[in-house]
Tab-separated table of C-alpha atoms in Angstrom:
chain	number	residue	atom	x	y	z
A	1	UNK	CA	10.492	16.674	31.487
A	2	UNK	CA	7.015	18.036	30.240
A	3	UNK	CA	6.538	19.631	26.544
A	4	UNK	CA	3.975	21.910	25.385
A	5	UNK	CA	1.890	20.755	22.939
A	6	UNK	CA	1.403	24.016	20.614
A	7	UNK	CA	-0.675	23.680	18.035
A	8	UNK	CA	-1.949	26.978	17.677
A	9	UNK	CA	1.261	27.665	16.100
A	10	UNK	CA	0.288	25.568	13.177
A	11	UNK	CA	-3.116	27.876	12.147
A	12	UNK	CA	-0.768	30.114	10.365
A	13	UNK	CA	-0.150	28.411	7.934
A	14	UNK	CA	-3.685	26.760	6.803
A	15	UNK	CA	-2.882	28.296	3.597
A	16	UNK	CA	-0.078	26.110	2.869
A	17	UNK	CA	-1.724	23.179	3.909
A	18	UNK	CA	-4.832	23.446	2.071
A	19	UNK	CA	-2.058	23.822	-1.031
A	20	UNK	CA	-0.506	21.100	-0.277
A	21	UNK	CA	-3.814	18.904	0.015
A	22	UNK	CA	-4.917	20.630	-3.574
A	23	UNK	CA	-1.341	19.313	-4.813
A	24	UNK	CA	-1.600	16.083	-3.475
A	25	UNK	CA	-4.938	15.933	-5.267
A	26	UNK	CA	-3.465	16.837	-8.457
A	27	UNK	CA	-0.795	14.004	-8.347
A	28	UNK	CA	-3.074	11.096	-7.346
A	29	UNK	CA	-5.653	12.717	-10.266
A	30	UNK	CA	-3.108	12.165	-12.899
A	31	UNK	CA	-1.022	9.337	-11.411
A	32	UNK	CA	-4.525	7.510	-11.463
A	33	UNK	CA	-5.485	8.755	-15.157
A	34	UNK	CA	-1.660	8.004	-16.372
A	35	UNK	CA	-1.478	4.870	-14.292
A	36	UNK	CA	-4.406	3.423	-15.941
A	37	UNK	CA	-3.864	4.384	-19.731
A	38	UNK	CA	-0.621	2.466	-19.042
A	39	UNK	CA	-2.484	-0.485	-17.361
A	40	UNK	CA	-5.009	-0.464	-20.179
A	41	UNK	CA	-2.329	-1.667	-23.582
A	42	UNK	CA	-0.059	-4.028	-20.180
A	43	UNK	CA	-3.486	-5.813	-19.499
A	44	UNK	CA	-4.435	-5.818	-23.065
A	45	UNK	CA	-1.046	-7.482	-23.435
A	46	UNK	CA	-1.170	-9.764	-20.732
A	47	UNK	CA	-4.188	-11.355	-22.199
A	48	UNK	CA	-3.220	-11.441	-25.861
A	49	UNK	CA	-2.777	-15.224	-27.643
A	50	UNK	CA	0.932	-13.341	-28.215
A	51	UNK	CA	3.204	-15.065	-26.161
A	52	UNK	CA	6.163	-12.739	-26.248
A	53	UNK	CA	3.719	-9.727	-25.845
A	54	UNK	CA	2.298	-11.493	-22.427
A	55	UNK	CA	5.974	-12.061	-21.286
A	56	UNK	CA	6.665	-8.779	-21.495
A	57	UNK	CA	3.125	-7.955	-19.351
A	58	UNK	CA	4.155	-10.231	-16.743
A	59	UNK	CA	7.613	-8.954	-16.498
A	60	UNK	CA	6.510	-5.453	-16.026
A	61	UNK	CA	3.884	-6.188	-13.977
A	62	UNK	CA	6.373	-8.343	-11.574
A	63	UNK	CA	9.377	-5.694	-11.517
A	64	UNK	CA	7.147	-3.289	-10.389
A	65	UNK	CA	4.879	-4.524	-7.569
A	66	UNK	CA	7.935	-6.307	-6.578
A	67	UNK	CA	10.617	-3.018	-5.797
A	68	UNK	CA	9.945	-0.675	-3.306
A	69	UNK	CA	8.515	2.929	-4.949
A	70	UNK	CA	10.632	4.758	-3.319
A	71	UNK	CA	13.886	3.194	-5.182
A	72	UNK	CA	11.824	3.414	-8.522
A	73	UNK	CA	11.550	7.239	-7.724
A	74	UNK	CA	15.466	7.502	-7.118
A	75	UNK	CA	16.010	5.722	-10.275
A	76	UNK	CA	14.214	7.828	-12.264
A	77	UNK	CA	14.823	10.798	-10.326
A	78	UNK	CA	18.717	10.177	-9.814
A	79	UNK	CA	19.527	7.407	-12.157
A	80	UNK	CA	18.118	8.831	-15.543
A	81	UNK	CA	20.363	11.649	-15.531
A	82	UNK	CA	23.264	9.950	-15.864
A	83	UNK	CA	22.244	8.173	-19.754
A	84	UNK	CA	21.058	12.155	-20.441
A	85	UNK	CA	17.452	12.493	-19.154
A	86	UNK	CA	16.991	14.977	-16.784
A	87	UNK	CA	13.914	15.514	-15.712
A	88	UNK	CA	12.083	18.229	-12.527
A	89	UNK	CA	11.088	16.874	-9.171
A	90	UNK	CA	7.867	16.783	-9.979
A	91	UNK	CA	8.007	15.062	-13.618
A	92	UNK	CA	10.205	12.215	-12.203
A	93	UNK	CA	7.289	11.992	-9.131
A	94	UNK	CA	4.856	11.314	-12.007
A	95	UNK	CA	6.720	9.279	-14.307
A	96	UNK	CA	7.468	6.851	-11.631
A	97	UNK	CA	3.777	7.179	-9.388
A	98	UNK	CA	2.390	6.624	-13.311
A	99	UNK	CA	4.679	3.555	-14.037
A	100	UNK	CA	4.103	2.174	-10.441
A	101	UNK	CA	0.560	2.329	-10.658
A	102	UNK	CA	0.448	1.103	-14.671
A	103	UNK	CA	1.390	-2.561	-12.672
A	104	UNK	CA	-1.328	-2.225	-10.166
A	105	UNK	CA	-3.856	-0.975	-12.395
A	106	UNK	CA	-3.069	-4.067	-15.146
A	107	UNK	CA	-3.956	-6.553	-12.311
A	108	UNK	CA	-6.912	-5.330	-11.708
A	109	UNK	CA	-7.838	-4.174	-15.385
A	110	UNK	CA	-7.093	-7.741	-16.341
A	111	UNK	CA	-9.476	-9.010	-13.350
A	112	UNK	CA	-12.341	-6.733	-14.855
A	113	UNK	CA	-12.249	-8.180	-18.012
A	114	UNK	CA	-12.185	-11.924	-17.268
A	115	UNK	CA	-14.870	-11.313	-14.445
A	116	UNK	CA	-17.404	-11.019	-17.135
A	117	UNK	CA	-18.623	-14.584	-18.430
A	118	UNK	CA	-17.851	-15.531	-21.454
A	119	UNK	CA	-21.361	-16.472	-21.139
A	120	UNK	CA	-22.844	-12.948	-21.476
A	121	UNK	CA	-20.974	-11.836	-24.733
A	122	UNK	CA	-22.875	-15.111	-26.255
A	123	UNK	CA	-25.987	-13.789	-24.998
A	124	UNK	CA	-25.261	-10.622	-26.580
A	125	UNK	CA	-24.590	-11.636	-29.860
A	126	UNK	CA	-27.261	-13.977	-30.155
A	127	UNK	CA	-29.200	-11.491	-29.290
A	128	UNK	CA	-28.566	-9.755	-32.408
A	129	UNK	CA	-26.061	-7.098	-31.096
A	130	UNK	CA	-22.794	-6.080	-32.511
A	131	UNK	CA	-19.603	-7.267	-30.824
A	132	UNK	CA	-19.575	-3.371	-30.315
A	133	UNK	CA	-22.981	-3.041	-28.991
A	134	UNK	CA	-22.217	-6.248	-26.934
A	135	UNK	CA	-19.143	-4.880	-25.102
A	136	UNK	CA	-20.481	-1.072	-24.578
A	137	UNK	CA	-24.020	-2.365	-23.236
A	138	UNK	CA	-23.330	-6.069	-21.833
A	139	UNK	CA	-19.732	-6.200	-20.883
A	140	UNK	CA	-18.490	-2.908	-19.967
A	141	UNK	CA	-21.173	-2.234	-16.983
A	142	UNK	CA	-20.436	-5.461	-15.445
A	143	UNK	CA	-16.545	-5.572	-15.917
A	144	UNK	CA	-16.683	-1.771	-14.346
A	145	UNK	CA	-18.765	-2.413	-11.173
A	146	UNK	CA	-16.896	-5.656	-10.628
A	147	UNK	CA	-12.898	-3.531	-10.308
A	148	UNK	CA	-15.165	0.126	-8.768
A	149	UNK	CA	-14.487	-1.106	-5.366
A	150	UNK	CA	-10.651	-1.717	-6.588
A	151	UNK	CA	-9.982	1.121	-8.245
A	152	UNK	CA	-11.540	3.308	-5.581
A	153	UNK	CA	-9.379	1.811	-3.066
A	154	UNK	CA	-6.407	2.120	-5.255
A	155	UNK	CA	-6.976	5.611	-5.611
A	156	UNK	CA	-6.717	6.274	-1.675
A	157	UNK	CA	-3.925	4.088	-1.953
A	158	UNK	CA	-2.045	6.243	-4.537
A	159	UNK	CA	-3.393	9.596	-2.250
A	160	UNK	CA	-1.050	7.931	0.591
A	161	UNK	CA	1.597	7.150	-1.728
A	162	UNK	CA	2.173	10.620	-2.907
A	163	UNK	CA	3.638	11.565	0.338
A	164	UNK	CA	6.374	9.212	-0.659
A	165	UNK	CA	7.238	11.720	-3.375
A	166	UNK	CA	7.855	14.298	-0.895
A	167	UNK	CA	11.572	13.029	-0.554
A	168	UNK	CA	13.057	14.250	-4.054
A	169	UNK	CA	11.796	17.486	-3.097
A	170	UNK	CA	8.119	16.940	-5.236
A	171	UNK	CA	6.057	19.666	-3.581
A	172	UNK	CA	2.745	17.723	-2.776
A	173	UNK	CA	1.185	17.743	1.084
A	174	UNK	CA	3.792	15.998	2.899
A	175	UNK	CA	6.542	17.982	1.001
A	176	UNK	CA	4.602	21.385	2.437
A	177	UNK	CA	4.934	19.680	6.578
A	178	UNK	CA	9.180	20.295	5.537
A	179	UNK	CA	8.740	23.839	4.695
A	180	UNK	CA	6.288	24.234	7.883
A	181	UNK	CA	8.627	22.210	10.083
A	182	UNK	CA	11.507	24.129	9.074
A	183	UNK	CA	9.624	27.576	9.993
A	184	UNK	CA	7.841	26.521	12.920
A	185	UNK	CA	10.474	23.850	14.575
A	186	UNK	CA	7.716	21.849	15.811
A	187	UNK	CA	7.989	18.535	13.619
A	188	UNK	CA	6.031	16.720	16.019
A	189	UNK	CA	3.168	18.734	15.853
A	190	UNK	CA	3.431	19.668	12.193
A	191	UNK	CA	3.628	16.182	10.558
A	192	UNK	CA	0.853	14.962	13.138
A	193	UNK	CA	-1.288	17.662	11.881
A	194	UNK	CA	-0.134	16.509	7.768
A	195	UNK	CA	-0.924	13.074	8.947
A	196	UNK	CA	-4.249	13.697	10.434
A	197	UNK	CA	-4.689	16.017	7.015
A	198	UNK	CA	-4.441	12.471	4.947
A	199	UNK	CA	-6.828	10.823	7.317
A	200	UNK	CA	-9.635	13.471	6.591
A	201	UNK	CA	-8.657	13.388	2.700
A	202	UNK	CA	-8.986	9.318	2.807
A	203	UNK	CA	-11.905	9.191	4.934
A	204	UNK	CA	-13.605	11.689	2.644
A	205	UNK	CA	-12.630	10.013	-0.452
A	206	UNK	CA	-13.970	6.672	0.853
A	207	UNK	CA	-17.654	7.955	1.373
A	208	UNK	CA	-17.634	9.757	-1.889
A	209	UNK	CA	-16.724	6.654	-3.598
A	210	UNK	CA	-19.012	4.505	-1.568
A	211	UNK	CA	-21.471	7.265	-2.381
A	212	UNK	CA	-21.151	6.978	-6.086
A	213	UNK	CA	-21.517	2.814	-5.588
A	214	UNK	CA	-24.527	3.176	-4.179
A	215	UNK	CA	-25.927	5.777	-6.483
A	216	UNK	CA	-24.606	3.695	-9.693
A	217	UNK	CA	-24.611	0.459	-9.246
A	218	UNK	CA	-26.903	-0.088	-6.313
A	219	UNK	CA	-30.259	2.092	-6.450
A	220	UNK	CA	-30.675	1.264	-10.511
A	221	UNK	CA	-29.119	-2.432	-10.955
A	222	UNK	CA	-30.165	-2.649	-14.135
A	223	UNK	CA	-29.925	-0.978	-17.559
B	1	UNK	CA	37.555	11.192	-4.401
B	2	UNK	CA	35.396	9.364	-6.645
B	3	UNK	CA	35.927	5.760	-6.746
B	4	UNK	CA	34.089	3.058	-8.879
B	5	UNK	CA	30.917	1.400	-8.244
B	6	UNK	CA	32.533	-2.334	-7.531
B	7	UNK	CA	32.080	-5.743	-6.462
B	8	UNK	CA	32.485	-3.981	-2.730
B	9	UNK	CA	29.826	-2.177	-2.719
B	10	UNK	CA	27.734	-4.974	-4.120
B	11	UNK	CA	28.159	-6.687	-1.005
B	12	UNK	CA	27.900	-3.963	0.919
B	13	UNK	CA	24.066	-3.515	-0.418
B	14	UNK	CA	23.443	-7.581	0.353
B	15	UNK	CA	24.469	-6.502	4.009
B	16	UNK	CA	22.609	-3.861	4.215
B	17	UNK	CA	19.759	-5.942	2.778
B	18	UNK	CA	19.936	-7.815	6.261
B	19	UNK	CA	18.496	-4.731	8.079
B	20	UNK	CA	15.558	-4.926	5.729
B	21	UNK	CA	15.004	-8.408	6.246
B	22	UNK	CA	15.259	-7.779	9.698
B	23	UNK	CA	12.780	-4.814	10.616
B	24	UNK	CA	10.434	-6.755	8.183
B	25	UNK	CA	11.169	-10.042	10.895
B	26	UNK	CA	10.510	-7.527	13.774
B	27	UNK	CA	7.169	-5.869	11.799
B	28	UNK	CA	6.289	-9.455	11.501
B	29	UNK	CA	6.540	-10.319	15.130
B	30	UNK	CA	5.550	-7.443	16.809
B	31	UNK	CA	2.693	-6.732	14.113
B	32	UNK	CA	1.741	-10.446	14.141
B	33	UNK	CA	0.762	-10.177	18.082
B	34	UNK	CA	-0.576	-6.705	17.687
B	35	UNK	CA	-2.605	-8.061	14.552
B	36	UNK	CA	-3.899	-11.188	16.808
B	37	UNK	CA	-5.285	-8.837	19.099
B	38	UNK	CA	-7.245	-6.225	16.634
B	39	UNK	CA	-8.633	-9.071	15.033
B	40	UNK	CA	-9.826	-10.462	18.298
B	41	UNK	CA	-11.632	-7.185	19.166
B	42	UNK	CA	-12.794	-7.033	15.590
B	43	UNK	CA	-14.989	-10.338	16.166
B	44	UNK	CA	-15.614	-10.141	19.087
B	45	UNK	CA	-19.504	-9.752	19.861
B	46	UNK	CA	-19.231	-6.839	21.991
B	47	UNK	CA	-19.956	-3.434	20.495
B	48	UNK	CA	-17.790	-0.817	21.460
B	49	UNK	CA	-14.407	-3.196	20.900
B	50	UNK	CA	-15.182	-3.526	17.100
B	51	UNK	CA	-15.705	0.462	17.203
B	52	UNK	CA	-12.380	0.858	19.005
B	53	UNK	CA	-10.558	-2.282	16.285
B	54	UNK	CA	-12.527	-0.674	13.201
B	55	UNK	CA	-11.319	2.987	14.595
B	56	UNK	CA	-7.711	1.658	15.047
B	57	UNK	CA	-7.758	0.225	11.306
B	58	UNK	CA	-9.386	3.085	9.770
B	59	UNK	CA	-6.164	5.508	11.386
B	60	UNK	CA	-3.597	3.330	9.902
B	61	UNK	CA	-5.018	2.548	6.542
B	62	UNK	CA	-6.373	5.914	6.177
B	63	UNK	CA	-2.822	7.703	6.690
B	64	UNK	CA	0.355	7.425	4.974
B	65	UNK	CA	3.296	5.107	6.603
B	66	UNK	CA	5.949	8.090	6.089
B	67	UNK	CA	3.681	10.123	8.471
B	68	UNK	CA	3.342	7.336	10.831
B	69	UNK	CA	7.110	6.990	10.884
B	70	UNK	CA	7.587	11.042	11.389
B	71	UNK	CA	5.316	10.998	13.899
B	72	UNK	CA	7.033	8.381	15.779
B	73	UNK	CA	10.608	9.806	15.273
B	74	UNK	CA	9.648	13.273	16.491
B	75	UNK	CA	7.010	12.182	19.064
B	76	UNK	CA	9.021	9.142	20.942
B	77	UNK	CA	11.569	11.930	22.342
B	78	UNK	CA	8.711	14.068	23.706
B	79	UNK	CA	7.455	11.797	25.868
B	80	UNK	CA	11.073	11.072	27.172
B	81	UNK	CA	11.939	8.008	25.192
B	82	UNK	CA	15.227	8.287	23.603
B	83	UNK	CA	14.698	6.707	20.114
B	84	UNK	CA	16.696	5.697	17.250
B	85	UNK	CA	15.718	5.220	13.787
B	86	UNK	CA	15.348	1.641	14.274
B	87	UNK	CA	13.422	1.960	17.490
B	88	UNK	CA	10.867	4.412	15.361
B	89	UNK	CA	11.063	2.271	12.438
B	90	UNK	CA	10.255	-0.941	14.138
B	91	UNK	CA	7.341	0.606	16.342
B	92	UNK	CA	5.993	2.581	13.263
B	93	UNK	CA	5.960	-0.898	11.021
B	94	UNK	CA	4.994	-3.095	13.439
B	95	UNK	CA	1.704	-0.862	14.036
B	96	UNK	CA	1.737	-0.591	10.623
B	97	UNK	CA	1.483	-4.823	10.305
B	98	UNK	CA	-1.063	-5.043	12.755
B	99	UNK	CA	-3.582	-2.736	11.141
B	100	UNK	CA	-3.821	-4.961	7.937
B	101	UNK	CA	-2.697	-8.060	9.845
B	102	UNK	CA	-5.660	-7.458	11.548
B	103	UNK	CA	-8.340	-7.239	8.751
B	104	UNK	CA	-6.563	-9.993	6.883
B	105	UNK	CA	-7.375	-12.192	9.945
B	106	UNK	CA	-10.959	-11.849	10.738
B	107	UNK	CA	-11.558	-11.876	6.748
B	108	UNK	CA	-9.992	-15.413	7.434
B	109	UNK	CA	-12.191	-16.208	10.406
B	110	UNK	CA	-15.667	-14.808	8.853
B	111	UNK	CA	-14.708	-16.967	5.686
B	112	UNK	CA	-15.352	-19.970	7.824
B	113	UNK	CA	-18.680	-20.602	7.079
B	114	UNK	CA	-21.532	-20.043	10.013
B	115	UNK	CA	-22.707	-23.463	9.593
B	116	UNK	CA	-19.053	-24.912	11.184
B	117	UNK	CA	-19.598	-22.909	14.100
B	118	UNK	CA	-22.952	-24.564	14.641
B	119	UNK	CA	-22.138	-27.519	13.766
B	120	UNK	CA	-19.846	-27.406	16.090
B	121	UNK	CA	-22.449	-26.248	18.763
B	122	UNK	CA	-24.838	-29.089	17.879
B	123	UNK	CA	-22.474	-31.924	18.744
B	124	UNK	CA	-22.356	-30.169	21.670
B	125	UNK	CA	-18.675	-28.071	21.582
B	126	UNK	CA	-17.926	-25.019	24.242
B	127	UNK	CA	-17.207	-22.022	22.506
B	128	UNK	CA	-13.674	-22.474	22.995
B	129	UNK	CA	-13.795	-26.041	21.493
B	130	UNK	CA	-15.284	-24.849	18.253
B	131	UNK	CA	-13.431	-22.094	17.934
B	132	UNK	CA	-10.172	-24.103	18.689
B	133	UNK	CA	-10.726	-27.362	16.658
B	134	UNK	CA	-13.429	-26.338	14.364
B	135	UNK	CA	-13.168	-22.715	13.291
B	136	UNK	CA	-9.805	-21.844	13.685
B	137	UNK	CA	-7.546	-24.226	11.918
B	138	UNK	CA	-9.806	-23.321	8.662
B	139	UNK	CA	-9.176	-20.105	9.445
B	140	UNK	CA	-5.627	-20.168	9.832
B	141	UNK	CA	-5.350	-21.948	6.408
B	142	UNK	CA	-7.013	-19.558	4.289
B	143	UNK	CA	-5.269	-16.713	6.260
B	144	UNK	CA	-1.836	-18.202	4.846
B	145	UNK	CA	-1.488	-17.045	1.688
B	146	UNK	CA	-2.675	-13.587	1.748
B	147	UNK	CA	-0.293	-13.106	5.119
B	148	UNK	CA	2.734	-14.123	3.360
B	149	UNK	CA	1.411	-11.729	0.336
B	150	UNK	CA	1.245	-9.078	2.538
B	151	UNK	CA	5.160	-9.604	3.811
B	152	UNK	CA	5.796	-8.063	0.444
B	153	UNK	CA	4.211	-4.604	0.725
B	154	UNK	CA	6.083	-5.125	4.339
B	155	UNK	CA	9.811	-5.831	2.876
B	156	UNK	CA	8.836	-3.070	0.470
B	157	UNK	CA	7.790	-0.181	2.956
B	158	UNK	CA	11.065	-0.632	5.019
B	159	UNK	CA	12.413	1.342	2.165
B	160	UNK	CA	10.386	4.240	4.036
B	161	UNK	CA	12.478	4.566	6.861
B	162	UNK	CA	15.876	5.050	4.862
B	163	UNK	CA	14.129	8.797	5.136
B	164	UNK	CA	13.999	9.011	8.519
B	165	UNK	CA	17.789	7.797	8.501
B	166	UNK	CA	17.789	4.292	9.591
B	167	UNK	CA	20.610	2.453	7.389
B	168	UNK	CA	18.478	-0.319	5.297
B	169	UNK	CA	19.121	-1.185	1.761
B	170	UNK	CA	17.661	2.050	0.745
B	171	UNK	CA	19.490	3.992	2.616
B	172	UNK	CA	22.841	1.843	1.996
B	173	UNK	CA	21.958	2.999	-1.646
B	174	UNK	CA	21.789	6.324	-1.430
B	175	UNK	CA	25.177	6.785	0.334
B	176	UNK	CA	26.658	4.080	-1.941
B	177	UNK	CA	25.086	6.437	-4.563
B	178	UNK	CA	26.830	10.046	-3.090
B	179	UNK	CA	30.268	7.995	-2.754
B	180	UNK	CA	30.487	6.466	-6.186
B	181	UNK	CA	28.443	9.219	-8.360
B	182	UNK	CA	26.486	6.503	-9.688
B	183	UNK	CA	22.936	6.106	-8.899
B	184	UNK	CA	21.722	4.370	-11.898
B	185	UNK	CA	23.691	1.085	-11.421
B	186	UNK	CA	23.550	1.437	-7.365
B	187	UNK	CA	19.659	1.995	-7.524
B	188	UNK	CA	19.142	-0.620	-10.079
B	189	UNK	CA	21.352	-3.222	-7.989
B	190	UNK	CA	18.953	-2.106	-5.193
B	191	UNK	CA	15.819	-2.969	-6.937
B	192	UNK	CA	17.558	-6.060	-8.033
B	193	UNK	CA	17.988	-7.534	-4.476
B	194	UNK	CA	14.427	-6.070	-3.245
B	195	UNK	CA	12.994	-8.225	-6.402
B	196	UNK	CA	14.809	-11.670	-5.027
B	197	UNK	CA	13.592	-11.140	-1.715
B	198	UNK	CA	10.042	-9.839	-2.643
B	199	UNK	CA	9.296	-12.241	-5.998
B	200	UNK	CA	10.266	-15.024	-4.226
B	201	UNK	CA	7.464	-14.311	-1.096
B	202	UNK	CA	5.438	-13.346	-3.968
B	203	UNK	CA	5.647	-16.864	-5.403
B	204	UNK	CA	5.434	-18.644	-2.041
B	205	UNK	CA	2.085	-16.986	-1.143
B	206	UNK	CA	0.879	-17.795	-4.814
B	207	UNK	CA	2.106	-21.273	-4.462
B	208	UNK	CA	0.815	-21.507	-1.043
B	209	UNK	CA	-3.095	-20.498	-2.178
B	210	UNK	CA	-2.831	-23.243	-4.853
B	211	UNK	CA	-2.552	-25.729	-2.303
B	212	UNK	CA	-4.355	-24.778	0.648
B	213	UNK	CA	-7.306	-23.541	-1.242
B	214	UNK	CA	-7.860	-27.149	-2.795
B	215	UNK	CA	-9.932	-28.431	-0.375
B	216	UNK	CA	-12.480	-26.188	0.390
């Protein structure tokens, strides 16, 4: 048995592909964005002196790195419905990519801002700055290049995940190899060519960010 | 006809819930071995090996599982190898495994510090010798905890294949879910057994760094 490779069939349909890669774009843009706004007030909360506020961090933070996305996506997606919230493909995707990353993001917010010294703020304030001067001139800079390298790789990580969206019918890049499968009838070479699409997107992504290290952090160390 | 969501089906998730555990045993395995060898290649000092290792690990971290696993299903039957889900699923994770298997293990081995290896040459060790009683069983104990850490994003990406049709706990969910009509209780009952299995390797690994990390 020998089978012909055709991917010529495939260049047809460019258009749909570079679509899908400008959706998938779109979701990890504002899955990231969401994702860390909700990270932001969970890490706040996980280090407050509150105890039942820093329960309620931890809890969150646990449930979710500890289910599978994919069931977290049915259960908004499928569950909600049923107590009366009905939401698109595509709004469940992000509600759920958001909430899933909100975890992720926390743990490494947190990190950020117990990376700085204690230490430094002191030498801020004595100084003579304000605790505001202190934290936008002395803390921020340091607490931001120390989680870059996290958050850049989380970011990849959330491109990858998006495809995982593709199964409630979300239309991002993986969702678009479906449609071209289901015209073409050549899922072999259609979800290789999707897959391969990822690698250029992550490969990409990684220089820019490594790029935007260098240029930041690395060629002007200091402020 | 619609029937409810029962004590039945409950148990018919836990048994499903043994297919996860098991592709994530298989991953394991077959990732574990494949893992031993990219990491091997990865520190090895011989050029073009690292290329190939660092070329292998930049394809499977740089693309997404559920295109690994398509490519797997679709491809295995073109070059004449019948294939289940589970035969796609287990290849797909266990190549999967061995990419970050892989970099978690020579992270372990280049956190030994240069000095053991020559101290190790200056009382006079073979290569093998320091690698095998000087090197390695460092090595192996800070690799520990983050390998058991990463058994959770393992347990948790077997969810994955439920879309290429391979009856996990995922999958077990979704037709509990079309039988009974109701996917918020079946889903959350999912979730519910994924936590168990994946807090509880969460909490090993944790408690496993706090005591192999003490004496460093």
């Amino acid at each position: 048995m020998s089978y012909n490779f055709k991917f010529d069939v495939l260049l047809r349909y460019i258009p749909e592909i570079v679509q899908g890669v400008l959706l998938t774009l779109q979701f990890s843009v504002v899955t990231m964005l969401c994702g860390l706004a909700i990270g932001l007030i969970v890490a706040m909360a996980s280090i407050s002196p509150l105890m039942p506020l820093r329960a309620c961090a931890r809890v969150y933070v646990e449930a979710l790195r500890n289910t599978p996305l994919l069931v977290q996506l049915f259960i908004v997606f499928f569950g909600l419905p049923s107590i009366g919230i009905k939401l698109g493909a595509n709004t469940a995707a992000l509600i759920a990519l958001s909430i899933n990353m909100g975890a992720y993001g926390a743990e490494i917010l947190r990190a950020g801002f117990q990376s700085v010294r204690q230490s430094q703020v002191e030498a801020g304030r004595s100084l003579g700055l304000t605790a505001g001067q202190t934290f936008r001139h002395v803390v921020l800079f340091q607490a931001i290049k120390t989680i870059y390298p996290a958050l850049a790789s989380q970011f990849v990580l959330i491109m990858l995940t998006t495809s995982v969206v593709s199964s409630i019918g979300a239309t991002e890049l993986f969702h678009q190899a479906a449609f071209i499968d289901s015209r073409t009838y050549r899922s072999f070479e259609t979800y290789t060519l999707i897959t391969v699409s990822y690698l250029v997107l992550t490969l990409g992504f990684r220089a820019f960010f490594a790029g935007v290290y260098w240029m930041v952090f690395v060629r002007r160390p200091r402020r | 006809m619609i029937r409810e969501f029962g004590g039945t089906d409950i148990v018919y998730l836990i048994e499903a819930a043994r297919w996860t555990l098991l592709l994530a045993l298989t991953a394991t395995v077959g990732g574990g071995l494949l893992g031993i060898v990219v990491a091997v290649l990865r520190v090895i000092p011989f050029k073009p090996l690292n290329w190939l290792a660092i070329a292998w690990i930049n394809l499977i971290q740089g693309t997404p599982l559920l295109g690994q696993l398509f490519v797997f299903f679709f491809g295995l039957p073109l070059v004449g190898l019948s294939v289940d889900a589970w035969t796609a699923a287990a290849l797909s994770l266990s190549i999967y495994a061995s990419a970050f298997f892989g970099e978690i293990w020579r992270g372990s081995l280049q956190s030994v510090s240069q000095r053991q290896w020559e101290a190790g040459a200056a009382l006079g060790l073979t290569y093998a010798q320091r690698l095998g009683h000087v090197v390695l069983p460092q090595a192996i104990r800070i690799s520990v905890a983050p390998t058991v850490g990463f058994l959770v994003q393992l347990v948790k990406n077997t969810s994955l294949t439920a879309l290429i049709g391979f009856v996990e706990l995922t999958r077990a969910s979704q037709i509990i879910s079309g039988a009974t009509f109701a996917p918020l209780p079946v889903y959350l009952t999912a979730a519910a057994i994924y936590f168990v299995i994946c807090f509880s390797l969460s909490q090993l690994a944790r408690m496993l760094e706090r005591r192999l990390h003490v004496a460093r």
